[in-house]
Every structure is written in structure tokens, then in C-alpha cells.
């Protein structure tokens, strides 16, 4: 498997989905500040939301090699890229970012390589996408990875994320008749 | 896939397998649409013992969540323990003393053998042979006694701690492990004579229940399914953790893709675990079994982290999202059996019901691990 090729394809996919950046404004000259001030400033400033794009991260620290954030309509294209490269689906899950009014859908892919060859080293890609929290919808990838079928059903019943195009988006682990979504952060128990 | 031509769907009938059925090894239900003796469609219905461990991960501290891990796949609980403590150690940059790592490897591997022994007994019983179960449980009992002496429990272990192990092991345990290894080499030979060579057994296994590498890839199946499909993949080798790189062991691989291949993979894996245990007991250094400094309050830096280990049934992985507080913001547990059973629908299509049940046995299902 050509890892750099996969990375390159995902990178250009992520670049396609980026909004046109405004002309770069010349950075204001950095003012000399006392260390205390800088610290206080750093604490106050809320962390910027992550922009779409591809990061190569440290496997020893994060447990994955490549971390890509994409628009919701690009996750199918990303699944096609990793599938064509012979990678396997590991898991799909969601994260409820209630404060940001966003849902994050996370796709984990890994490569089942032969460990005795150079090609077989571990290779894990995580693809993530942020969608609005209310009426969250994202296209299904269950036609590419059939195993995604159950993962998407699970994510749907825990987070109320609608996977459009899914063949049978019904509850999997919970009883059929529940009317709550237990992993949403505003779920307060029964 | 079988080439049985299906008649019109109107000529099929529905059959419920489970949720209380010995062959499903717990509360798993499979809704079968049958065309005579052949399976037209098989839909696993899961969730009967769903306990929402992922939510529990969000409302208790990192340390409080530790005992939950042994309740997922209760047969190879120590692998799950290991995956979780290593994840937290990764997030908190905790260094583990070498002796603790060796103890972890020894106990995890001996636990893996115990787990495979339950599978062996239950699997052969699925096929109609009751005796091997008694032999397998006899061996397993020896392991449980050993592990009980160091961990304090016989099934749902919670032995590892962030930065080490709960307590040190004594010479009795290490010698006991060696004694067990010596005994078990002979027992494996006996199992091969008793079970593997049996012509009835082989005829129900060979060439039946095909699961190929591409199907594993599309469903995310790991463990013996993958290695029985000719893929030389094992997290212990591909993504080495703990002191596995210092051990000399092989990953058994069979290319037949059938139930027999998966059976042989697990049988050979037990021998490889014995090799690991013997080497680890020989190499284990003296020293502390807990890291000197482990923060009382575990508050990992915000971000998300991933860690995978090779459990008895395949890759067990955790994706934890931290927001810098003392509880996880999100704890995704990726259990191997969940992915392994999800391919049953596709794999069983067109099979005889009895063959499909043999294949289900070769998947080595642990229902609490599917339902979480």
C-alpha cells in the first residue's frame, strides 16, 4: 500500500472542502509582553475551532498516524480513498460538542498489513467531520464498508445522527421503542 | 459464498434462533429466513445485555472506570484491562517499571489461554462433542487458580493499575506458570489427537464457513477470522506495545478461510502464548511493580487518544476524548466481537443451518463484548 499516496489524496480532498481563505492580513508586529501577561492572555483566548485539513500526528502520542477533518459531504469520498487503498473499517462513533452546537462523527480506519513486511507496519487514519447538532445528517458509507452498517446504527441510536442513504437505520443495541439518545450531553437519565 | 440457487422468497419461512439457545453462547438472537435447510437471510439481533459502558465511562473518573473493562469480554478481561491502563498511561505520560510490564505480559497471555480454552470446549460442544469441554475446563481451572492467587478474582479481573500492577507476583506464581506450560504442551498434543484429527469434526469444518480477507476488511473483523484468512496481522506485532517486541513468538496464519483454519489459528495461538510466558518468566527483572509517581487526579490534556491491543478475540481499541477534566468526555469502546459477528449475515447466506452454527462457534462470540 502506498501510504504517501493515500495521504496525498486525502489532503487534496480536505483542501477542496476548505472555504476560500481571505487575503492574508499582515500580522501585527508582536509586542513585547511580560510573561505573566502572555499567560493570562493565553488562558482567556478560547481555543480556535479546528479547520478542515489533514494532520500527520504522532502515533506514540495519539495512537493514530493521520488525522483528517472534512466536510460532511466528503466522508464518502474519503471512505472510497481508504477502501481503494485496501484499508479496513475499525469503528465509527460520534462526539456531542453541545457547547459548540455541533456533532462530530469519527471514522477510524486501519490497515491489515503483514507485520513481517515493511508494508505491514501499523497505519491508522481517523476521518472526522463536524455537523450541526440539531438534525445532524451525514451520508452513509455502508455501501463501501458493509461493517459500517452496524456502527452507523449504533451512532444513530446514541446520538440521533441521521445517516442518509442507510438501508435500515433502526435501533441496534437499545430496545426498538426508546425515545431518547443516551450519549447526547443533554440526556439526563430517566 | 455457496452457490445454492434460491427459490422465490415466498417459499421461505422464519426461524428464531435464540435469545436462549445453547449455540448462541449467551443472549444473542438470530432471525433466520430459511429456504428449507438453507439460510436465505440471517439477521443477528443484539443488545439483550447492553449496559452502556460508554456512558459509564463519561460519568465516573478515569480510575473508577477501570473495573468496567473486565465486564466487556469477561473471558479475556486482562487484555481489556491492559488496553485501558495503557491508554491512560499514554495520555498522562506515565512510565511503567519493567517488572510490571513483564507481569502484565505473563498474566495477559495466560488469560488468553484460559479464554481460548473456554472457546475450545464450547465450540466442540456446539458440534456435538461433550468431553473436550471437561478437559478444557480442567486446564482452565489451573489457570484460574494461578490468577486468583495474584489478582484476587477468578473471572472479571481488575489487576492492572495506572503505572503498574496492583501487587507483585511471588515465586509460586512464576513457578506455577512454568509448571502449567510444561503440562499444557502435552495437553495440546492430546487435544489434537482427541479433536483435531477426528474425521467427523473435520468434515463439519473443512471448506465450510468461508470468511475471506476482503470480507474481514469490509467488516473490520480481526483476530482468528483474519489470521484464518491468510492475513499475518496481530496488534502485538503490527503495533507493538508493552514488552512484546522483546519476546520471540510467531503469529499462526492459515490461508483456508474456513472454520478449520480459525480453529487451527486459536490452537496454535495457545502454544505461542506458552512460548511468551516461558520467555517472560525467564527474563523477568527484579524491581518495583508500580510507577513511583502517578498523579492522584488523572486529568489528561484535552484531545482525543486511541489505543489498540490484541485481545483474545481480536483488536480491542479505545478512543477516549478528554476535555481536561477528571472524567472522560467520550469513551468509545471498539470491541472485536461486535465487528466479527456483523459479518455473519453475509457469510451465512446460502449455508446449511448446521454449518452456519459451526461457523458461529468458530467466531468465538462473547455476548457482553458485543452488547457492551
mmCIF file of N, CA, C and O in Angstrom, chain A residues 59-64 83 86-98 106 108 111-116 120 122 124 126 128 145-147 150-151 154 158-159 168 170 172-174 182-185 187, chain B residues 43-44 46-47 50 52 54-55 58 90 93 216-222 226 231-233 237-239 250-251 302-306 308 315 317 319 321 329-330 332 334 338-339 341-342 345-346 370-372:
data_model
loop_
_atom_site.group_PDB
_atom_site.id
_atom_site.type_symbol
_atom_site.label_atom_id
_atom_site.label_comp_id
_atom_site.label_asym_id
_atom_site.label_seq_id
_atom_site.Cartn_x
_atom_site.Cartn_y
_atom_site.Cartn_z
ATOM 1 N N UNK A 59 2.037 8.830 16.329
ATOM 2 C CA UNK A 59 1.343 7.602 16.712
ATOM 3 C C UNK A 59 1.587 7.265 18.177
ATOM 4 O O UNK A 59 0.692 6.784 18.870
ATOM 5 N N UNK A 60 2.792 7.548 18.655
ATOM 6 C CA UNK A 60 3.109 7.235 20.046
ATOM 7 C C UNK A 60 2.245 8.060 20.998
ATOM 8 O O UNK A 60 1.906 7.605 22.094
ATOM 9 N N UNK A 61 1.895 9.271 20.568
ATOM 10 C CA UNK A 61 1.133 10.137 21.460
ATOM 11 C C UNK A 61 -0.370 9.965 21.304
ATOM 12 O O UNK A 61 -1.104 9.934 22.288
ATOM 13 N N UNK A 62 -0.820 9.865 20.071
ATOM 14 C CA UNK A 62 -2.260 9.881 19.799
ATOM 15 C C UNK A 62 -2.821 8.522 19.422
ATOM 16 O O UNK A 62 -4.033 8.311 19.463
ATOM 17 N N UNK A 63 -1.968 7.620 19.015
ATOM 18 C CA UNK A 63 -2.458 6.300 18.630
ATOM 19 C C UNK A 63 -2.904 6.184 17.191
ATOM 20 O O UNK A 63 -3.315 5.128 16.758
ATOM 21 N N UNK A 64 -2.847 7.300 16.442
ATOM 22 C CA UNK A 64 -3.167 7.249 15.013
ATOM 23 C C UNK A 64 -2.038 7.934 14.257
ATOM 24 O O UNK A 64 -1.214 8.636 14.844
ATOM 25 N N UNK A 83 -10.708 2.780 1.155
ATOM 26 C CA UNK A 83 -11.104 1.444 0.731
ATOM 27 C C UNK A 83 -10.289 1.003 -0.482
ATOM 28 O O UNK A 83 -9.835 -0.139 -0.559
ATOM 29 N N UNK A 86 -7.111 -0.453 0.285
ATOM 30 C CA UNK A 86 -7.095 -1.737 0.975
ATOM 31 C C UNK A 86 -7.163 -1.630 2.484
ATOM 32 O O UNK A 86 -6.801 -2.570 3.185
ATOM 33 N N UNK A 87 -7.639 -0.496 2.975
ATOM 34 C CA UNK A 87 -7.727 -0.365 4.427
ATOM 35 C C UNK A 87 -9.070 -0.873 4.934
ATOM 36 O O UNK A 87 -10.029 -1.002 4.196
ATOM 37 N N UNK A 88 -9.100 -1.163 6.242
ATOM 38 C CA UNK A 88 -10.292 -1.745 6.854
ATOM 39 C C UNK A 88 -10.981 -0.722 7.728
ATOM 40 O O UNK A 88 -10.362 0.221 8.211
ATOM 41 N N UNK A 89 -12.278 -0.946 7.935
ATOM 42 C CA UNK A 89 -13.012 -0.076 8.854
ATOM 43 C C UNK A 89 -12.780 -0.586 10.279
ATOM 44 O O UNK A 89 -12.810 -1.773 10.528
ATOM 45 N N UNK A 90 -12.515 0.342 11.169
ATOM 46 C CA UNK A 90 -12.273 -0.039 12.555
ATOM 47 C C UNK A 90 -13.494 0.292 13.406
ATOM 48 O O UNK A 90 -14.002 -0.567 14.120
ATOM 49 N N UNK A 91 -13.953 1.514 13.316
ATOM 50 C CA UNK A 91 -15.123 1.908 14.088
ATOM 51 C C UNK A 91 -15.649 3.230 13.553
ATOM 52 O O UNK A 91 -14.941 3.971 12.875
ATOM 53 N N UNK A 92 -16.905 3.497 13.879
ATOM 54 C CA UNK A 92 -17.488 4.816 13.630
ATOM 55 C C UNK A 92 -18.129 5.246 14.930
ATOM 56 O O UNK A 92 -18.754 4.427 15.614
ATOM 57 N N UNK A 93 -17.967 6.480 15.286
ATOM 58 C CA UNK A 93 -18.617 6.932 16.508
ATOM 59 C C UNK A 93 -18.894 8.423 16.424
ATOM 60 O O UNK A 93 -18.516 9.087 15.463
ATOM 61 N N UNK A 94 -19.562 8.922 17.426
ATOM 62 C CA UNK A 94 -19.871 10.338 17.462
ATOM 63 C C UNK A 94 -19.357 10.962 18.746
ATOM 64 O O UNK A 94 -19.020 10.267 19.695
ATOM 65 N N UNK A 95 -19.262 12.277 18.733
ATOM 66 C CA UNK A 95 -18.970 13.025 19.951
ATOM 67 C C UNK A 95 -19.913 14.225 19.948
ATOM 68 O O UNK A 95 -20.051 14.903 18.939
ATOM 69 N N UNK A 96 -20.573 14.444 21.073
ATOM 70 C CA UNK A 96 -21.516 15.548 21.171
ATOM 71 C C UNK A 96 -20.805 16.767 21.745
ATOM 72 O O UNK A 96 -20.459 16.794 22.920
ATOM 73 N N UNK A 97 -20.591 17.775 20.893
ATOM 74 C CA UNK A 97 -19.996 19.033 21.378
ATOM 75 C C UNK A 97 -21.136 20.011 21.583
ATOM 76 O O UNK A 97 -21.404 20.863 20.740
ATOM 77 N N UNK A 98 -21.808 19.875 22.712
ATOM 78 C CA UNK A 98 -23.033 20.628 22.934
ATOM 79 C C UNK A 98 -22.774 22.123 22.964
ATOM 80 O O UNK A 98 -23.540 22.910 22.429
ATOM 81 N N UNK A 106 -16.801 10.428 13.883
ATOM 82 C CA UNK A 106 -15.411 9.997 13.754
ATOM 83 C C UNK A 106 -15.356 8.619 13.103
ATOM 84 O O UNK A 106 -16.039 7.699 13.534
ATOM 85 N N UNK A 108 -12.781 5.579 12.078
ATOM 86 C CA UNK A 108 -11.431 5.029 12.253
ATOM 87 C C UNK A 108 -11.169 3.966 11.206
ATOM 88 O O UNK A 108 -11.966 3.050 11.029
ATOM 89 N N UNK A 111 -5.064 -0.465 8.710
ATOM 90 C CA UNK A 111 -4.550 -1.283 7.613
ATOM 91 C C UNK A 111 -4.129 -2.632 8.149
ATOM 92 O O UNK A 111 -3.328 -2.710 9.080
ATOM 93 N N UNK A 112 -4.704 -3.706 7.582
ATOM 94 C CA UNK A 112 -4.350 -5.067 7.994
ATOM 95 C C UNK A 112 -3.137 -5.520 7.181
ATOM 96 O O UNK A 112 -3.278 -6.255 6.218
ATOM 97 N N UNK A 113 -1.981 -5.048 7.576
ATOM 98 C CA UNK A 113 -0.800 -5.418 6.819
ATOM 99 C C UNK A 113 -0.118 -6.635 7.404
ATOM 100 O O UNK A 113 -0.354 -7.014 8.540
ATOM 101 N N UNK A 114 0.727 -7.232 6.609
ATOM 102 C CA UNK A 114 1.525 -8.369 7.062
ATOM 103 C C UNK A 114 2.684 -7.806 7.884
ATOM 104 O O UNK A 114 3.536 -7.093 7.364
ATOM 105 N N UNK A 115 2.723 -8.143 9.172
ATOM 106 C CA UNK A 115 3.699 -7.491 10.049
ATOM 107 C C UNK A 115 5.136 -7.812 9.667
ATOM 108 O O UNK A 115 6.051 -7.078 10.012
ATOM 109 N N UNK A 116 5.328 -8.927 8.969
ATOM 110 C CA UNK A 116 6.708 -9.327 8.673
ATOM 111 C C UNK A 116 7.296 -8.542 7.501
ATOM 112 O O UNK A 116 8.461 -8.682 7.185
ATOM 113 N N UNK A 120 3.758 -3.724 6.204
ATOM 114 C CA UNK A 120 2.745 -4.116 7.160
ATOM 115 C C UNK A 120 2.695 -3.321 8.453
ATOM 116 O O UNK A 120 1.902 -3.625 9.325
ATOM 117 N N UNK A 122 1.861 -0.732 11.293
ATOM 118 C CA UNK A 122 0.549 -0.203 11.629
ATOM 119 C C UNK A 122 0.308 1.113 10.910
ATOM 120 O O UNK A 122 1.216 1.925 10.770
ATOM 121 N N UNK A 124 -2.951 3.859 10.878
ATOM 122 C CA UNK A 124 -4.318 4.192 11.288
ATOM 123 C C UNK A 124 -4.666 5.605 10.831
ATOM 124 O O UNK A 124 -3.893 6.531 11.033
ATOM 125 N N UNK A 126 -7.743 8.498 11.015
ATOM 126 C CA UNK A 126 -9.023 8.911 11.557
ATOM 127 C C UNK A 126 -9.563 10.055 10.702
ATOM 128 O O UNK A 126 -8.847 10.992 10.373
ATOM 129 N N UNK A 128 -12.669 12.775 10.499
ATOM 130 C CA UNK A 128 -13.717 13.344 11.341
ATOM 131 C C UNK A 128 -14.442 14.452 10.603
ATOM 132 O O UNK A 128 -13.893 15.084 9.711
ATOM 133 N N UNK A 145 -18.108 0.205 3.059
ATOM 134 C CA UNK A 145 -17.726 -0.739 4.107
ATOM 135 C C UNK A 145 -19.012 -1.296 4.718
ATOM 136 O O UNK A 145 -19.715 -0.579 5.436
ATOM 137 N N UNK A 146 -19.321 -2.560 4.452
ATOM 138 C CA UNK A 146 -20.576 -3.111 4.965
ATOM 139 C C UNK A 146 -20.601 -3.127 6.490
ATOM 140 O O UNK A 146 -21.651 -3.072 7.112
ATOM 141 N N UNK A 147 -19.411 -3.205 7.099
ATOM 142 C CA UNK A 147 -19.356 -3.193 8.548
ATOM 143 C C UNK A 147 -19.822 -1.872 9.140
ATOM 144 O O UNK A 147 -20.199 -1.806 10.313
ATOM 145 N N UNK A 150 -23.638 -1.443 11.035
ATOM 146 C CA UNK A 150 -23.918 -1.527 12.473
ATOM 147 C C UNK A 150 -23.353 -0.336 13.226
ATOM 148 O O UNK A 150 -23.980 0.173 14.141
ATOM 149 N N UNK A 151 -22.160 0.094 12.850
ATOM 150 C CA UNK A 151 -21.564 1.235 13.549
ATOM 151 C C UNK A 151 -22.429 2.479 13.381
ATOM 152 O O UNK A 151 -22.576 3.278 14.302
ATOM 153 N N UNK A 154 -25.541 2.214 15.490
ATOM 154 C CA UNK A 154 -25.207 2.481 16.889
ATOM 155 C C UNK A 154 -25.044 3.982 17.121
ATOM 156 O O UNK A 154 -25.556 4.533 18.096
ATOM 157 N N UNK A 158 -27.429 6.367 19.627
ATOM 158 C CA UNK A 158 -26.829 7.023 20.784
ATOM 159 C C UNK A 158 -26.852 8.555 20.654
ATOM 160 O O UNK A 158 -26.881 9.262 21.646
ATOM 161 N N UNK A 159 -26.781 9.050 19.425
ATOM 162 C CA UNK A 159 -26.595 10.494 19.238
ATOM 163 C C UNK A 159 -27.693 11.174 18.424
ATOM 164 O O UNK A 159 -27.667 12.381 18.283
ATOM 165 N N UNK A 168 -31.128 0.522 6.587
ATOM 166 C CA UNK A 168 -32.101 0.214 7.659
ATOM 167 C C UNK A 168 -31.656 0.898 8.949
ATOM 168 O O UNK A 168 -31.130 0.253 9.843
ATOM 169 N N UNK A 170 -32.282 1.650 11.992
ATOM 170 C CA UNK A 170 -33.132 1.434 13.164
ATOM 171 C C UNK A 170 -32.224 1.102 14.339
ATOM 172 O O UNK A 170 -31.029 0.885 14.164
ATOM 173 N N UNK A 172 -30.198 -0.590 17.348
ATOM 174 C CA UNK A 172 -29.450 -1.846 17.326
ATOM 175 C C UNK A 172 -29.300 -2.416 18.728
ATOM 176 O O UNK A 172 -29.732 -3.527 19.005
ATOM 177 N N UNK A 173 -28.703 -1.654 19.623
ATOM 178 C CA UNK A 173 -28.442 -2.163 20.966
ATOM 179 C C UNK A 173 -29.592 -1.841 21.919
ATOM 180 O O UNK A 173 -29.882 -2.603 22.824
ATOM 181 N N UNK A 174 -30.226 -0.695 21.720
ATOM 182 C CA UNK A 174 -31.324 -0.304 22.599
ATOM 183 C C UNK A 174 -32.618 -0.953 22.095
ATOM 184 O O UNK A 174 -32.704 -1.335 20.933
ATOM 185 N N UNK A 182 -28.996 8.359 24.476
ATOM 186 C CA UNK A 182 -28.287 8.421 25.759
ATOM 187 C C UNK A 182 -26.926 9.097 25.743
ATOM 188 O O UNK A 182 -26.481 9.556 26.788
ATOM 189 N N UNK A 183 -26.258 9.184 24.624
ATOM 190 C CA UNK A 183 -24.927 9.794 24.676
ATOM 191 C C UNK A 183 -24.935 11.279 24.318
ATOM 192 O O UNK A 183 -23.887 11.907 24.283
ATOM 193 N N UNK A 184 -26.102 11.823 24.051
ATOM 194 C CA UNK A 184 -26.170 13.289 23.902
ATOM 195 C C UNK A 184 -25.961 13.904 25.264
ATOM 196 O O UNK A 184 -26.436 13.393 26.274
ATOM 197 N N UNK A 185 -25.238 15.013 25.280
ATOM 198 C CA UNK A 185 -24.845 15.571 26.568
ATOM 199 C C UNK A 185 -26.028 16.146 27.338
ATOM 200 O O UNK A 185 -25.938 16.380 28.533
ATOM 201 N N UNK A 187 -28.815 14.547 27.700
ATOM 202 C CA UNK A 187 -29.586 13.427 28.240
ATOM 203 C C UNK A 187 -29.329 13.335 29.734
ATOM 204 O O UNK A 187 -28.179 13.251 30.172
ATOM 205 N N UNK B 43 -30.361 -12.448 10.327
ATOM 206 C CA UNK B 43 -30.119 -11.136 10.904
ATOM 207 C C UNK B 43 -29.874 -11.261 12.402
ATOM 208 O O UNK B 43 -30.797 -11.575 13.166
ATOM 209 N N UNK B 44 -28.657 -11.017 12.850
ATOM 210 C CA UNK B 44 -28.415 -11.061 14.294
ATOM 211 C C UNK B 44 -29.117 -9.893 14.981
ATOM 212 O O UNK B 44 -29.068 -8.761 14.498
ATOM 213 N N UNK B 46 -29.077 -7.993 18.446
ATOM 214 C CA UNK B 46 -28.206 -7.920 19.622
ATOM 215 C C UNK B 46 -28.729 -6.860 20.592
ATOM 216 O O UNK B 46 -29.713 -6.189 20.310
ATOM 217 N N UNK B 47 -28.088 -6.750 21.721
ATOM 218 C CA UNK B 47 -28.443 -5.706 22.667
ATOM 219 C C UNK B 47 -29.188 -6.209 23.887
ATOM 220 O O UNK B 47 -29.604 -5.409 24.719
ATOM 221 N N UNK B 50 -27.170 -5.132 26.879
ATOM 222 C CA UNK B 50 -26.496 -3.856 26.705
ATOM 223 C C UNK B 50 -26.513 -3.081 28.020
ATOM 224 O O UNK B 50 -27.555 -2.913 28.629
ATOM 225 N N UNK B 52 -24.439 -0.082 28.431
ATOM 226 C CA UNK B 52 -23.993 1.286 28.185
ATOM 227 C C UNK B 52 -22.719 1.624 28.953
ATOM 228 O O UNK B 52 -22.643 2.616 29.671
ATOM 229 N N UNK B 54 -20.191 2.800 27.692
ATOM 230 C CA UNK B 54 -19.615 4.045 27.175
ATOM 231 C C UNK B 54 -20.140 5.242 27.953
ATOM 232 O O UNK B 54 -19.417 6.206 28.173
ATOM 233 N N UNK B 55 -21.417 5.181 28.368
ATOM 234 C CA UNK B 55 -21.953 6.272 29.175
ATOM 235 C C UNK B 55 -21.321 6.237 30.569
ATOM 236 O O UNK B 55 -21.006 7.284 31.145
ATOM 237 N N UNK B 58 -18.309 8.089 30.871
ATOM 238 C CA UNK B 58 -18.401 9.551 30.918
ATOM 239 C C UNK B 58 -18.782 10.073 32.296
ATOM 240 O O UNK B 58 -18.584 11.247 32.578
ATOM 241 N N UNK B 90 -0.590 6.464 28.279
ATOM 242 C CA UNK B 90 -0.211 7.221 27.078
ATOM 243 C C UNK B 90 -0.618 8.690 27.226
ATOM 244 O O UNK B 90 0.135 9.596 26.935
ATOM 245 N N UNK B 93 1.478 10.273 30.170
ATOM 246 C CA UNK B 93 2.934 10.080 30.082
ATOM 247 C C UNK B 93 3.480 9.412 31.344
ATOM 248 O O UNK B 93 4.430 9.895 31.952
ATOM 249 N N UNK B 216 -13.273 -9.596 5.826
ATOM 250 C CA UNK B 216 -12.767 -9.100 7.105
ATOM 251 C C UNK B 216 -12.485 -7.597 7.016
ATOM 252 O O UNK B 216 -12.797 -6.839 7.929
ATOM 253 N N UNK B 217 -11.922 -7.195 5.910
ATOM 254 C CA UNK B 217 -11.570 -5.785 5.736
ATOM 255 C C UNK B 217 -12.829 -4.924 5.697
ATOM 256 O O UNK B 217 -12.900 -3.879 6.337
ATOM 257 N N UNK B 218 -13.841 -5.376 4.966
ATOM 258 C CA UNK B 218 -15.047 -4.568 4.832
ATOM 259 C C UNK B 218 -15.835 -4.493 6.132
ATOM 260 O O UNK B 218 -16.568 -3.549 6.373
ATOM 261 N N UNK B 219 -15.709 -5.518 6.969
ATOM 262 C CA UNK B 219 -16.453 -5.526 8.221
ATOM 263 C C UNK B 219 -15.589 -5.156 9.422
ATOM 264 O O UNK B 219 -16.090 -5.034 10.527
ATOM 265 N N UNK B 220 -14.307 -5.045 9.239
ATOM 266 C CA UNK B 220 -13.434 -4.745 10.369
ATOM 267 C C UNK B 220 -13.230 -5.933 11.279
ATOM 268 O O UNK B 220 -12.926 -5.763 12.463
ATOM 269 N N UNK B 221 -13.389 -7.146 10.756
ATOM 270 C CA UNK B 221 -13.182 -8.336 11.592
ATOM 271 C C UNK B 221 -11.698 -8.547 11.824
ATOM 272 O O UNK B 221 -10.876 -8.316 10.935
ATOM 273 N N UNK B 222 -11.361 -8.956 13.033
ATOM 274 C CA UNK B 222 -9.953 -9.160 13.380
ATOM 275 C C UNK B 222 -9.815 -10.497 14.094
ATOM 276 O O UNK B 222 -10.761 -11.264 14.179
ATOM 277 N N UNK B 226 -9.325 -13.132 10.790
ATOM 278 C CA UNK B 226 -8.392 -12.509 9.858
ATOM 279 C C UNK B 226 -7.181 -13.412 9.611
ATOM 280 O O UNK B 226 -6.743 -13.583 8.480
ATOM 281 N N UNK B 231 -4.144 -13.485 6.584
ATOM 282 C CA UNK B 231 -3.522 -12.187 6.825
ATOM 283 C C UNK B 231 -2.674 -12.263 8.086
ATOM 284 O O UNK B 231 -3.154 -12.651 9.147
ATOM 285 N N UNK B 232 -1.441 -11.897 7.926
ATOM 286 C CA UNK B 232 -0.472 -12.021 9.014
ATOM 287 C C UNK B 232 -0.550 -10.774 9.904
ATOM 288 O O UNK B 232 0.388 -9.993 9.972
ATOM 289 N N UNK B 233 -1.695 -10.581 10.546
ATOM 290 C CA UNK B 233 -1.903 -9.331 11.282
ATOM 291 C C UNK B 233 -2.210 -9.623 12.739
ATOM 292 O O UNK B 233 -3.080 -10.429 13.066
ATOM 293 N N UNK B 237 2.223 -7.543 17.089
ATOM 294 C CA UNK B 237 3.364 -7.428 16.181
ATOM 295 C C UNK B 237 3.305 -6.149 15.344
ATOM 296 O O UNK B 237 4.314 -5.505 15.119
ATOM 297 N N UNK B 238 2.106 -5.823 14.858
ATOM 298 C CA UNK B 238 1.986 -4.673 13.961
ATOM 299 C C UNK B 238 2.129 -3.340 14.678
ATOM 300 O O UNK B 238 2.578 -2.368 14.102
ATOM 301 N N UNK B 239 1.657 -3.304 15.922
ATOM 302 C CA UNK B 239 1.665 -2.050 16.662
ATOM 303 C C UNK B 239 2.163 -2.386 18.050
ATOM 304 O O UNK B 239 1.421 -2.300 19.014
ATOM 305 N N UNK B 250 5.608 -16.374 17.192
ATOM 306 C CA UNK B 250 5.082 -16.296 15.829
ATOM 307 C C UNK B 250 3.586 -16.074 15.878
ATOM 308 O O UNK B 250 2.930 -16.351 16.874
ATOM 309 N N UNK B 251 3.080 -15.579 14.758
ATOM 310 C CA UNK B 251 1.632 -15.417 14.633
ATOM 311 C C UNK B 251 1.147 -16.517 13.699
ATOM 312 O O UNK B 251 1.530 -16.547 12.531
ATOM 313 N N UNK B 302 -6.579 18.011 27.028
ATOM 314 C CA UNK B 302 -7.676 17.898 26.072
ATOM 315 C C UNK B 302 -7.204 17.339 24.734
ATOM 316 O O UNK B 302 -6.089 17.616 24.293
ATOM 317 N N UNK B 303 -8.061 16.565 24.114
ATOM 318 C CA UNK B 303 -7.700 15.970 22.836
ATOM 319 C C UNK B 303 -8.254 14.578 22.769
ATOM 320 O O UNK B 303 -8.858 14.110 23.726
ATOM 321 N N UNK B 304 -8.068 13.924 21.653
ATOM 322 C CA UNK B 304 -8.507 12.538 21.653
ATOM 323 C C UNK B 304 -7.377 11.580 21.362
ATOM 324 O O UNK B 304 -6.409 11.892 20.692
ATOM 325 N N UNK B 305 -7.518 10.418 21.948
ATOM 326 C CA UNK B 305 -6.448 9.438 22.013
ATOM 327 C C UNK B 305 -7.009 8.091 21.607
ATOM 328 O O UNK B 305 -8.172 7.790 21.844
ATOM 329 N N UNK B 306 -6.138 7.284 21.044
ATOM 330 C CA UNK B 306 -6.570 5.975 20.555
ATOM 331 C C UNK B 306 -5.551 4.957 20.993
ATOM 332 O O UNK B 306 -4.348 5.222 20.969
ATOM 333 N N UNK B 308 -4.927 0.543 20.812
ATOM 334 C CA UNK B 308 -5.432 -0.777 20.440
ATOM 335 C C UNK B 308 -4.541 -1.858 21.026
ATOM 336 O O UNK B 308 -3.332 -1.679 21.127
ATOM 337 N N UNK B 315 -8.886 -7.283 17.773
ATOM 338 C CA UNK B 315 -8.399 -5.982 18.208
ATOM 339 C C UNK B 315 -9.407 -5.314 19.127
ATOM 340 O O UNK B 315 -10.537 -5.056 18.724
ATOM 341 N N UNK B 317 -9.968 -1.812 20.997
ATOM 342 C CA UNK B 317 -9.401 -0.469 20.965
ATOM 343 C C UNK B 317 -10.299 0.493 21.716
ATOM 344 O O UNK B 317 -11.503 0.262 21.841
ATOM 345 N N UNK B 319 -11.170 4.669 21.975
ATOM 346 C CA UNK B 319 -10.952 6.062 21.577
ATOM 347 C C UNK B 319 -11.512 6.908 22.697
ATOM 348 O O UNK B 319 -12.706 6.893 22.961
ATOM 349 N N UNK B 321 -11.938 10.685 24.399
ATOM 350 C CA UNK B 321 -11.863 12.123 24.176
ATOM 351 C C UNK B 321 -11.838 12.777 25.544
ATOM 352 O O UNK B 321 -12.715 12.531 26.366
ATOM 353 N N UNK B 329 -14.633 12.743 28.352
ATOM 354 C CA UNK B 329 -15.736 13.419 27.663
ATOM 355 C C UNK B 329 -16.465 12.408 26.784
ATOM 356 O O UNK B 329 -17.676 12.471 26.618
ATOM 357 N N UNK B 330 -15.709 11.475 26.242
ATOM 358 C CA UNK B 330 -16.299 10.421 25.417
ATOM 359 C C UNK B 330 -15.372 9.226 25.497
ATOM 360 O O UNK B 330 -14.156 9.372 25.448
ATOM 361 N N UNK B 332 -15.153 5.712 23.621
ATOM 362 C CA UNK B 332 -15.646 4.749 22.641
ATOM 363 C C UNK B 332 -14.890 3.447 22.813
ATOM 364 O O UNK B 332 -13.661 3.424 22.804
ATOM 365 N N UNK B 334 -14.178 -0.017 21.203
ATOM 366 C CA UNK B 334 -14.295 -0.756 19.947
ATOM 367 C C UNK B 334 -14.036 -2.227 20.266
ATOM 368 O O UNK B 334 -12.913 -2.636 20.491
ATOM 369 N N UNK B 338 -18.007 -7.486 18.222
ATOM 370 C CA UNK B 338 -19.046 -6.697 17.545
ATOM 371 C C UNK B 338 -18.813 -6.701 16.040
ATOM 372 O O UNK B 338 -19.725 -6.965 15.254
ATOM 373 N N UNK B 339 -17.574 -6.416 15.648
ATOM 374 C CA UNK B 339 -17.269 -6.419 14.220
ATOM 375 C C UNK B 339 -17.285 -7.831 13.658
ATOM 376 O O UNK B 339 -17.693 -8.047 12.523
ATOM 377 N N UNK B 341 -19.140 -10.451 14.538
ATOM 378 C CA UNK B 341 -20.467 -11.017 14.315
ATOM 379 C C UNK B 341 -21.206 -10.248 13.236
ATOM 380 O O UNK B 341 -22.101 -10.780 12.586
ATOM 381 N N UNK B 342 -20.807 -9.001 12.970
ATOM 382 C CA UNK B 342 -21.560 -8.233 11.976
ATOM 383 C C UNK B 342 -21.424 -8.823 10.580
ATOM 384 O O UNK B 342 -22.232 -8.542 9.707
ATOM 385 N N UNK B 345 -24.218 -12.168 8.748
ATOM 386 C CA UNK B 345 -25.333 -12.126 7.805
ATOM 387 C C UNK B 345 -24.864 -12.439 6.382
ATOM 388 O O UNK B 345 -25.460 -13.234 5.674
ATOM 389 N N UNK B 346 -23.787 -11.780 6.017
ATOM 390 C CA UNK B 346 -23.284 -12.006 4.655
ATOM 391 C C UNK B 346 -22.667 -13.397 4.514
ATOM 392 O O UNK B 346 -22.884 -14.097 3.540
ATOM 393 N N UNK B 370 -20.164 -7.938 22.647
ATOM 394 C CA UNK B 370 -20.909 -7.364 21.522
ATOM 395 C C UNK B 370 -21.795 -6.232 22.029
ATOM 396 O O UNK B 370 -21.830 -5.142 21.462
ATOM 397 N N UNK B 371 -22.518 -6.505 23.110
ATOM 398 C CA UNK B 371 -23.544 -5.572 23.565
ATOM 399 C C UNK B 371 -22.977 -4.396 24.353
ATOM 400 O O UNK B 371 -23.576 -3.329 24.373
ATOM 401 N N UNK B 372 -21.873 -4.582 24.983
ATOM 402 C CA UNK B 372 -21.228 -3.581 25.827
ATOM 403 C C UNK B 372 -22.200 -2.951 26.817
ATOM 404 O O UNK B 372 -22.845 -2.007 26.617
#
